[in-house]
Amino acid sequence: MPANRTGSAGTSPTGSSPAAGALAAAAILGFAGGLVVSSFAGFRDFLPELLRGAAVTVQVAAGGSLVAVAMALLATAARLYAPLPLRWLAVAYVELFRGTSALVQLFWLFFVLPMFGISLSPMTAGIAALGLNIGAYGSEVMRGAIEAVPRSQWEAASALSLGRFRTLRRVILPQAFVTMIPPWGNLFIELLKATSLVSLITLSDLAFKAQQLNQTTLRTVEIFGIVLLIYLALSLLVTLAMRALEHRAGRRLLRGKETG
Amino acid sequence: MNESPASSSETPMVRFERVSKRYGALTVLDQLDLDVASGEKVAIIGPSGSGKTTVLRVLMALERIDDGVIHIDGEPLTHMPQGDSLVPADARHLRKMRGHIGMVFQHFNLFPHMSAVQNCMEAPISVLGLGKEEAHARAAELLTMVGLADKLDHHPAQLSGGQQQRVAIARALAMRPRVMLFDEVTSALDPELCGEVLNVIRELGSAHQLTMLMVTHQMGFAREFADRVCFFDAGRIAEQGSPEELFGNPQHERTRQFLRAVMEAI
Amino acid sequence: MNAHWDWHYVHEILPILGEAALITLQATLLGFALALVIGLVLAVCRMAANPLVRHAAAAVVEFIRSTPLLIQIFFLYYGLPEFGLALDAMLAGLIAIGLHYGAYCAEVYRAGIDNVPRGQWEAAAALNLSPQATFRRIILPQAIPPIVPALGNYLVALFKETPLLSAIGVLELMQTAKILGSESFQYTEPITLVGLYFLVFSLLSSGLIRLLERRLGVRAASRS
């Protein structure tokens, strides 16, 4: 779940460069684990059901990601550039969702909101809760990245009499974008992991299917073993995708620097 | 060619035998031969990248050598006897041999979380098994010797560069080494602080039978203090001799070039 | 608020939630203590001379961090009995949390250790200190203080994940709130109160960490 994993002391979990070795090691471990697991009889019985659950997990993760990015953008824009009341609102949003537990937020949306006459489906509640939660962390990431762009870039742009918005869009954001990618990669992985919480509000995702199968077959180690591997595979996919994005964006920025 | 004047018959305290050290394609020590007699003070000079600091670092066993053997007082440092042959030393042998050697670094490398006296007590207690009081007495005595009697409980951050370097010297001496290595010990200091450190080394040289190797850019100090000066170039000793010979009448073109360049800089 | 908020009910459940809050606090502190130890062990393994140990530790860290804590809790709670090791829910949950955050702490330790200058290792070697003494007396005391804020952030993160223990029936805050809600069909008060509890504690501890960071920053600046 969204810890303060984007913060201090250079502890970017999956984005660091030695992680390349760790990634390979994890892949090897996953492969070895996969071999062990698949040698269990009955592996084929579980897999289709678990994959159906995984599809729901992916859906929640994808929906949550969209909401998270949108909320992060809104909150960041509001905190940096909106008039005061809106700014306070954005700060309150970020602090509220970073300060409370994701599970509490999920339960609140699912159990408490209906008391106010707003009933959300488990899927909607899940996507909304996780998106709002990760979005709050994402806003911190965005603000940090924007503030990390050297002051001199603003000055250079205003020397060219570019407007504030234009400077932001054409000068600041492209640079901030690159620094933002690794921490966002970590957030997406946190989001993916946090999707398992929706099983606790009856949405039949991967974690839910695992528990269900576990209760009917009692073959705990095999089932949860496979489930961990599926999550691992999904995480690795996210990591690889984000790394590819980082590579492309970084190259473009570098090229821009060379010619400019 | 590398026989030193002081060590005619007895076992040299330090002996490099065809020692090579490479970093990838770069050879920093090229089949180096060097003997240092007990009690001898050797200054090592030369252009940067000539391998002079590496001599000290491999002697302290901070880095492994790729070829050759180093002996300390007749015992192999980098190797140990096994049957009839020499095999690369294990950690235990290295630790035993390191006990003979002390080193002072360019950047002091004091332990920032310990006071001056604690810096000097840590290893005697942990390695030599000294009692706390004995270690404190020894540390206090050495710190007094280097002129820091009133700074025992100061932390490195509260000391000037020259004072820090003097603590570092006391710290190394507290282990009672037989060989002391000084790696450009004044290079990181403001010029006005060099004197106090060099004075300590000067006293050390006159009062003790310590064998000393120092890498230095202070030609004046090398000339006055050393028994022998070695000019390093490209991982070898290009020329060596007494300070008078080497500074007064250098034989090699490279040595002359180097000395000219250094003098111009002053 | 509005008509949905029942102060009388709040009064009634507050003592019950207060007791559960103690369990949450307990789980947080014990889990974090475990994470600190496991993290250090993992960090040391990641720097081991033996490449097999090094890579295995890296793989374990990566694996733990790439999979959900909830599944890890289930795995330990439901799975360990198959190996003849039945743990009660609290203990299984604590181990899972300790492992999960241990993997994160390992990276923090590693960053802290990497930041100790190489000269410190060399000075220790030149003084002939044993590897253990070097690590314990020279490296760790310098590596730890700068990473205290980062570790503190993980403490707060861990605290906010203790509600996951409700999934295996540990009677911490969330589980207690859920039970209270299902008994009275009044979810608003218990879950909101739980949220408030987390909010207050998180804000407080984040403030503390920021204070600590500033003090450490000041000290680091005065040093250089």
XYZ file of C-alpha atoms in Angstrom, chain A residues 112-197:
86
model
C -20.276 4.390 5.266
C -21.184 6.199 2.063
C -24.369 4.125 1.630
C -25.489 5.564 4.974
C -25.462 8.930 3.218
C -27.445 7.504 0.371
C -24.551 6.911 -1.990
C -24.117 3.250 -2.780
C -21.096 2.292 -4.831
C -20.553 -1.062 -6.448
C -17.518 -2.897 -5.048
C -15.675 -2.252 -8.307
C -16.413 1.483 -8.235
C -15.580 1.763 -4.548
C -12.336 -0.121 -5.082
C -11.216 1.968 -8.029
C -12.231 5.195 -6.299
C -10.564 4.394 -2.969
C -7.295 3.165 -4.427
C -7.188 5.922 -7.022
C -7.828 8.615 -4.425
C -5.256 7.091 -2.115
C -2.461 6.728 -4.655
C -3.405 10.058 -6.213
C -2.593 11.798 -2.924
C 0.888 10.276 -2.921
C 1.204 11.008 -6.619
C 0.495 14.663 -5.988
C 3.455 14.774 -3.610
C 5.601 13.167 -6.282
C 4.499 15.675 -8.905
C 5.002 18.656 -6.663
C 8.466 17.408 -5.725
C 9.406 16.884 -9.364
C 8.168 20.310 -10.414
C 9.953 22.005 -7.541
C 13.115 20.095 -8.390
C 13.372 21.822 -11.763
C 15.998 24.523 -11.257
C 14.753 28.037 -10.596
C 16.947 29.214 -13.458
C 14.621 27.463 -15.930
C 11.765 29.726 -14.849
C 14.034 32.729 -15.087
C 15.269 31.750 -18.521
C 11.689 31.317 -19.709
C 10.556 34.643 -18.327
C 13.572 36.267 -19.958
C 12.074 35.001 -23.201
C 8.799 36.486 -21.950
C 7.012 33.173 -22.039
C 3.805 33.196 -20.020
C 3.539 31.331 -16.750
C 1.324 28.609 -18.125
C 3.347 28.239 -21.271
C 6.554 28.000 -19.266
C 5.003 25.307 -17.127
C 3.742 23.332 -20.085
C 6.665 23.719 -22.451
C 9.653 24.065 -20.143
C 9.006 22.807 -16.637
C 6.722 19.821 -17.057
C 8.781 18.058 -19.724
C 11.746 18.108 -17.352
C 9.724 17.203 -14.289
C 8.111 14.373 -16.197
C 11.371 12.466 -16.445
C 12.164 12.686 -12.728
C 8.631 11.656 -11.910
C 8.662 8.366 -13.756
C 10.532 6.154 -11.269
C 8.487 7.225 -8.225
C 5.294 6.809 -10.213
C 6.469 3.342 -11.146
C 6.712 2.573 -7.444
C 3.261 4.021 -6.849
C 1.730 1.893 -9.592
C 3.237 -1.177 -7.966
C 1.877 -0.073 -4.609
C -1.484 0.357 -6.277
C -1.305 -3.075 -7.847
C -0.520 -4.605 -4.478
C -3.248 -2.602 -2.802
C -5.863 -3.969 -5.198
C -5.803 -7.089 -3.034
C -7.756 -5.065 -0.464
